[in-house]
XYZ file of C-alpha atoms in Angstrom:
405
model
C 52.444 29.066 -9.173
C 52.625 32.762 -9.532
C 53.640 33.353 -5.091
C 56.253 30.470 -5.565
C 58.150 32.096 -8.490
C 58.011 35.351 -5.776
C 59.513 32.795 -3.248
C 62.506 31.826 -5.900
C 63.015 35.792 -6.494
C 63.498 36.523 -2.524
C 65.087 33.470 -2.702
C 67.950 34.032 -5.560
C 67.997 37.962 -4.673
C 70.356 39.578 -7.548
C 68.796 39.984 -11.252
C 70.847 38.914 -14.416
C 73.604 37.490 -12.321
C 74.068 33.475 -12.865
C 74.602 30.968 -9.732
C 75.846 27.941 -10.143
C 75.940 24.842 -7.737
C 79.556 22.067 -8.367
C 77.899 19.611 -6.674
C 75.699 16.786 -7.721
C 73.045 16.854 -5.244
C 73.571 14.806 -2.128
C 71.737 14.319 1.511
C 74.625 16.387 3.201
C 73.720 19.606 0.917
C 71.463 22.238 0.061
C 71.482 23.062 -3.902
C 70.047 25.580 -5.592
C 67.587 22.842 -6.461
C 66.636 23.938 -3.165
C 65.769 27.674 -4.462
C 62.685 26.245 -6.901
C 61.856 23.003 -5.559
C 62.140 22.862 -1.669
C 64.764 20.253 -1.908
C 62.404 17.207 -3.136
C 63.817 14.628 -5.198
C 66.720 16.901 -6.895
C 68.211 15.022 -9.889
C 71.901 13.750 -9.366
C 72.858 13.487 -12.830
C 73.414 17.425 -14.097
C 75.011 20.610 -12.192
C 72.213 23.427 -11.558
C 72.378 27.174 -12.755
C 69.730 29.352 -11.706
C 69.514 33.239 -12.970
C 65.659 34.918 -12.369
C 65.837 37.237 -15.674
C 65.091 41.465 -15.585
C 64.730 42.310 -19.424
C 62.849 45.202 -18.654
C 65.671 47.713 -20.088
C 66.614 45.389 -22.947
C 67.438 41.983 -23.557
C 70.350 40.152 -21.928
C 72.683 37.670 -23.515
C 73.677 34.339 -22.727
C 77.210 32.884 -23.849
C 77.651 29.225 -24.042
C 81.072 27.745 -25.198
C 81.583 24.327 -27.257
C 80.240 22.161 -24.979
C 81.045 18.951 -27.181
C 78.746 16.300 -27.045
C 77.657 16.794 -23.300
C 74.274 17.647 -22.542
C 72.774 20.899 -22.017
C 70.160 23.033 -20.934
C 68.636 26.744 -20.375
C 64.950 26.071 -19.906
C 63.028 29.625 -19.766
C 60.305 28.797 -17.486
C 57.143 32.673 -17.133
C 55.726 33.846 -13.566
C 52.923 31.769 -14.569
C 55.699 28.259 -14.604
C 54.674 28.073 -18.690
C 57.737 27.160 -20.288
C 58.879 29.330 -23.246
C 61.697 27.723 -24.885
C 64.980 26.352 -24.064
C 68.477 27.028 -25.055
C 70.910 24.129 -25.543
C 71.380 20.771 -26.570
C 68.557 19.584 -27.975
C 67.009 23.639 -29.241
C 70.319 25.540 -30.297
C 73.110 22.510 -30.548
C 75.933 22.379 -28.734
C 77.946 25.425 -29.019
C 79.602 28.175 -28.431
C 76.696 30.695 -29.172
C 75.668 33.679 -27.803
C 71.587 34.658 -27.003
C 69.999 37.301 -26.722
C 67.051 37.053 -24.310
C 64.821 39.566 -25.133
C 61.179 40.048 -24.307
C 58.623 40.707 -26.525
C 57.064 43.622 -25.485
C 60.334 45.649 -24.688
C 62.967 47.343 -25.913
C 63.846 45.092 -29.427
C 67.830 45.860 -29.678
C 69.916 43.785 -32.282
C 72.621 42.261 -30.378
C 75.650 41.718 -32.883
C 76.819 38.248 -33.107
C 73.682 36.781 -30.834
C 70.625 34.748 -31.437
C 66.982 36.452 -30.412
C 65.251 34.324 -28.285
C 62.091 36.318 -27.308
C 60.439 35.232 -24.307
C 56.530 37.133 -23.476
C 57.459 38.109 -20.148
C 59.963 41.033 -18.270
C 60.682 38.809 -15.401
C 61.926 35.095 -16.440
C 63.563 32.187 -14.931
C 66.106 30.619 -16.608
C 67.362 27.314 -15.060
C 69.873 25.592 -16.192
C 71.145 21.620 -16.255
C 74.615 20.511 -17.322
C 75.135 16.516 -17.160
C 78.296 15.807 -15.223
C 79.450 11.884 -14.978
C 82.161 10.495 -12.743
C 84.408 13.006 -10.647
C 86.849 13.458 -13.460
C 83.889 14.208 -15.902
C 82.653 16.203 -13.435
C 85.442 18.766 -13.310
C 85.239 18.758 -16.863
C 81.898 19.655 -16.812
C 82.684 22.523 -14.046
C 84.621 24.532 -17.011
C 83.258 24.517 -19.489
C 80.137 26.220 -16.890
C 82.680 28.658 -15.810
C 82.430 29.989 -19.460
C 78.923 30.936 -18.712
C 77.645 34.590 -18.813
C 75.062 36.655 -18.410
C 75.643 39.857 -20.506
C 74.607 42.785 -18.694
C 75.157 40.806 -15.370
C 73.760 41.856 -11.563
C 71.248 44.255 -11.282
C 68.509 45.137 -8.002
C 65.884 42.724 -7.585
C 62.389 44.732 -8.464
C 59.853 44.899 -6.039
C 59.147 41.559 -5.019
C 55.808 41.040 -3.143
C 54.849 39.539 0.372
C 54.332 35.778 0.547
C 51.781 36.360 3.719
C 50.063 32.906 5.151
C 47.025 31.974 2.980
C 43.871 33.552 3.681
C 43.039 36.637 2.567
C 45.933 38.805 2.325
C 47.469 36.342 0.309
C 44.821 36.546 -2.563
C 46.097 40.465 -2.494
C 49.307 39.695 -3.038
C 48.657 37.491 -5.925
C 46.732 40.747 -7.084
C 49.822 41.838 -6.398
C 51.826 39.961 -8.320
C 49.322 39.782 -11.496
C 50.367 43.567 -12.044
C 53.647 43.084 -12.477
C 53.155 40.440 -14.498
C 49.653 40.564 -16.046
C 48.123 36.815 -16.917
C 47.652 35.233 -20.336
C 45.020 36.068 -21.908
C 43.971 32.188 -21.999
C 42.740 33.150 -18.410
C 40.492 36.015 -19.414
C 37.664 33.980 -17.906
C 38.622 33.337 -14.748
C 39.797 36.572 -13.967
C 36.125 37.530 -14.829
C 35.403 35.788 -11.749
C 37.854 35.987 -9.692
C 36.858 39.858 -9.755
C 33.677 39.111 -8.187
C 35.928 38.564 -4.844
C 38.293 41.059 -5.313
C 41.332 38.958 -7.040
C 42.899 40.530 -10.156
C 45.615 43.451 -11.391
C 44.484 46.322 -9.734
C 41.919 44.635 -7.634
C 41.757 44.119 -3.645
C 39.648 42.168 -1.501
C 38.764 45.154 0.078
C 37.139 46.764 -2.832
C 34.815 43.754 -3.577
C 32.621 44.865 -0.703
C 31.775 41.204 0.378
C 29.745 40.749 3.166
C 30.814 39.388 6.763
C 29.893 36.315 5.824
C 31.281 36.009 2.603
C 34.859 37.282 3.714
C 34.655 34.421 5.951
C 33.422 32.228 3.649
C 36.312 33.069 1.322
C 39.231 32.890 3.872
C 38.272 29.204 4.842
C 38.371 28.553 0.676
C 42.028 29.616 0.466
C 42.942 27.739 3.726
C 41.334 24.915 3.065
C 42.417 24.851 -0.761
C 46.184 25.184 0.548
C 46.115 22.615 2.860
C 44.680 20.855 0.264
C 46.602 20.802 -2.672
C 49.849 18.645 -1.331
C 47.200 16.179 -1.046
C 45.511 16.766 -4.217
C 48.506 16.287 -6.055
C 49.632 13.120 -4.281
C 46.145 11.489 -5.042
C 46.422 12.512 -8.803
C 50.202 10.800 -8.842
C 48.984 7.635 -7.703
C 45.888 7.935 -9.634
C 47.917 7.911 -12.674
C 50.307 4.713 -11.536
C 47.476 2.607 -11.167
C 47.245 3.448 -14.664
C 49.922 2.878 -15.745
C 51.662 -0.281 -13.933
C 52.732 1.698 -11.034
C 54.283 4.739 -12.884
C 52.854 8.100 -12.508
C 53.315 9.512 -16.243
C 53.505 13.396 -16.497
C 50.503 14.964 -18.508
C 51.368 16.504 -21.976
C 50.824 19.390 -20.969
C 53.365 20.286 -17.970
C 55.353 23.086 -19.481
C 52.505 24.225 -20.931
C 49.446 24.517 -18.920
C 47.279 26.747 -20.740
C 43.415 26.424 -18.316
C 44.918 23.291 -16.226
C 44.780 25.259 -13.136
C 44.959 22.045 -10.738
C 48.020 20.691 -12.772
C 49.701 23.560 -12.490
C 49.331 23.908 -9.102
C 50.310 20.080 -8.464
C 53.124 20.490 -10.530
C 54.269 23.847 -8.378
C 53.993 21.389 -5.084
C 55.797 18.904 -6.296
C 59.051 20.262 -7.946
C 58.592 24.308 -9.116
C 60.137 24.540 -12.740
C 59.256 21.304 -14.485
C 60.592 20.193 -18.419
C 58.278 19.874 -21.111
C 57.866 16.483 -22.504
C 60.408 17.019 -25.161
C 63.203 17.825 -23.255
C 62.831 15.467 -20.713
C 60.305 13.037 -19.285
C 59.880 12.086 -15.197
C 58.032 8.994 -14.127
C 57.241 8.416 -10.763
C 57.562 5.300 -9.667
C 55.277 5.201 -6.805
C 53.747 1.400 -6.910
C 54.799 -2.590 -7.508
C 53.356 -4.152 -10.496
C 50.843 -5.114 -8.261
C 49.378 -1.630 -7.374
C 50.555 -1.481 -3.919
C 52.710 1.395 -2.683
C 56.401 0.052 -2.648
C 58.244 -0.381 0.925
C 61.452 -0.822 1.872
C 60.827 -3.757 4.140
C 60.350 -7.372 3.161
C 61.345 -10.738 3.193
C 62.904 -10.286 -0.926
C 64.023 -6.813 -2.682
C 62.161 -5.110 -5.606
C 64.194 -4.896 -9.379
C 63.238 -3.048 -12.236
C 64.347 -5.025 -15.496
C 64.738 -3.522 -18.661
C 65.161 -6.385 -21.315
C 68.510 -7.156 -23.975
C 67.271 -3.511 -26.483
C 65.071 -2.612 -23.926
C 66.775 0.071 -22.175
C 64.723 3.581 -22.122
C 65.059 5.036 -25.818
C 66.425 8.641 -24.992
C 68.595 11.054 -27.219
C 70.267 12.227 -24.002
C 70.153 9.963 -20.996
C 67.873 8.564 -18.937
C 68.983 7.638 -14.976
C 66.529 5.728 -12.058
C 67.113 7.456 -8.537
C 65.161 6.415 -5.281
C 64.217 8.482 -2.863
C 62.293 8.314 1.009
C 58.499 9.187 1.425
C 59.872 12.655 1.816
C 61.937 13.133 -1.270
C 64.483 13.111 -0.046
C 67.936 11.128 -1.102
C 68.664 7.663 0.821
C 71.915 7.829 2.360
C 74.507 5.171 2.069
C 78.424 4.567 1.938
C 78.472 3.957 -1.714
C 77.455 7.420 -2.403
C 75.161 5.769 -4.925
C 71.871 7.883 -5.460
C 70.993 7.169 -9.292
C 71.819 4.473 -11.942
C 72.520 6.573 -15.487
C 73.091 5.833 -18.976
C 75.261 8.913 -18.258
C 77.518 6.897 -16.071
C 77.732 3.310 -18.320
C 81.661 2.651 -16.142
C 79.440 2.201 -13.632
C 75.764 1.019 -15.340
C 76.258 -2.874 -14.709
C 74.792 -5.112 -17.246
C 73.800 -8.497 -17.327
C 75.609 -11.097 -20.271
C 72.819 -10.983 -22.687
C 73.128 -6.746 -22.485
C 69.898 -6.945 -19.734
C 70.114 -4.589 -16.939
C 68.198 -5.311 -13.431
C 68.055 -2.217 -11.094
C 67.657 -3.218 -7.118
C 65.750 -1.318 -4.912
C 66.559 -2.907 -0.959
C 67.953 -1.186 2.149
C 70.182 -4.085 2.040
C 72.810 -4.773 -0.518
C 71.691 -7.405 -2.587
C 75.138 -9.253 -3.303
C 74.394 -9.661 -7.008
C 77.089 -8.432 -8.556
C 75.298 -8.080 -11.838
C 72.603 -6.188 -11.105
C 72.459 -1.994 -10.025
C 72.104 -1.410 -6.019
C 69.742 1.537 -5.128
C 69.654 2.067 -1.327
C 65.873 2.341 -0.111
C 65.112 3.142 3.339
C 62.732 0.739 5.260
C 59.517 2.367 5.162
C 58.104 4.127 1.637
C 59.832 5.122 -1.159
C 59.400 6.230 -4.450
C 61.909 5.371 -8.015
C 61.624 8.359 -10.631
C 63.084 7.582 -13.996
C 64.150 10.611 -16.192
C 64.463 10.609 -19.600
C 66.083 13.504 -21.278
C 65.322 13.960 -25.067
C 62.961 11.071 -25.051
C 62.312 9.797 -28.122
C 58.821 9.845 -30.099
C 57.547 6.448 -28.759
C 58.166 7.641 -24.954
C 56.348 10.813 -25.911
C 53.118 8.409 -27.403
C 52.876 6.054 -25.336
C 54.186 3.082 -27.450
C 57.674 2.191 -24.851
C 56.435 2.167 -21.495
C 58.680 1.820 -18.277
C 58.019 -1.919 -16.896
C 56.604 -2.408 -13.772
C 58.672 -2.380 -10.315
C 58.623 -6.078 -9.225
C 59.038 -7.959 -6.187
C 62.849 -9.721 -7.083
């Protein structure tokens, strides 16, 4: 994760500059999401804003306009991908407001008219999400986003650590990145262990005086781990899905990982900047109710059914998005990639108020259902719940299984 944050710094290029995307993700564009998630499983309900913050010389002030009742958030994430906090409708209100994002170890400046937001590192990533609905609503959201600002803005990126291929040199890059962003105190035990092979702030592998055999073993271990991490992350998701009617629900530690290093690395592999559950819960529909992988081919389509009054309980919005096996959106003539409560004019309900979402490569021809096109091969369905109710957080509400019609 620490090196992934270095990759984002290289992608962004200029610190204290807010880059905003004014198109919803679709199969034909490369959203800002590419900078943080490799283009995998993008959200199609919000516009994204992204800024790499350098707070070493003092606070950077984020200004937001009056957002009315529109959901928005700016997620503040440290170089170890822990979420330090949020500025947004759930935490600080709908605005207008000014927020002085301040490094706790740097210059403390009282910015007139601004609320101080303390963060633990001088280098922070700010990821903004602004809800947008139909075309008219998207234009309204864009006009509000034009009023987002960072002060002071601009500036050169501090030294960026090179990201070599996995191996001994990769470990030296991790050590160099640790010098720029010292590890949290909770990492002291594992740092003591890694120091034996020359990994840590101020260390290099060459300084550990390893034997030739040990150097080969360490190099092989790094390469093997890099190769296995995507598989490990996938296996962990499928294990979770087996335990929850086909849905892989995130750990409560997501966004605040502590010493769960495998979870942190796996999340960085799947999608780098993950929300904490209080802000949003993403459940990955990977298996059907019979616990077999979802496949687009078959005699009957799949259906996700929410009975009357049983749709996801949220304070902001929920959505369901279909992706192919590589995490890409599925092209379709209707340009519809998700079903969302944020677009009530598009959300089709049965006469009794229930909601059916049909997953199929072909139009099911059911005007009472919401169709999401899937590929002929494997696919997944992500249920996003923004500002989830306590029943979601404590597990008393769970999504119904995805079943064959």
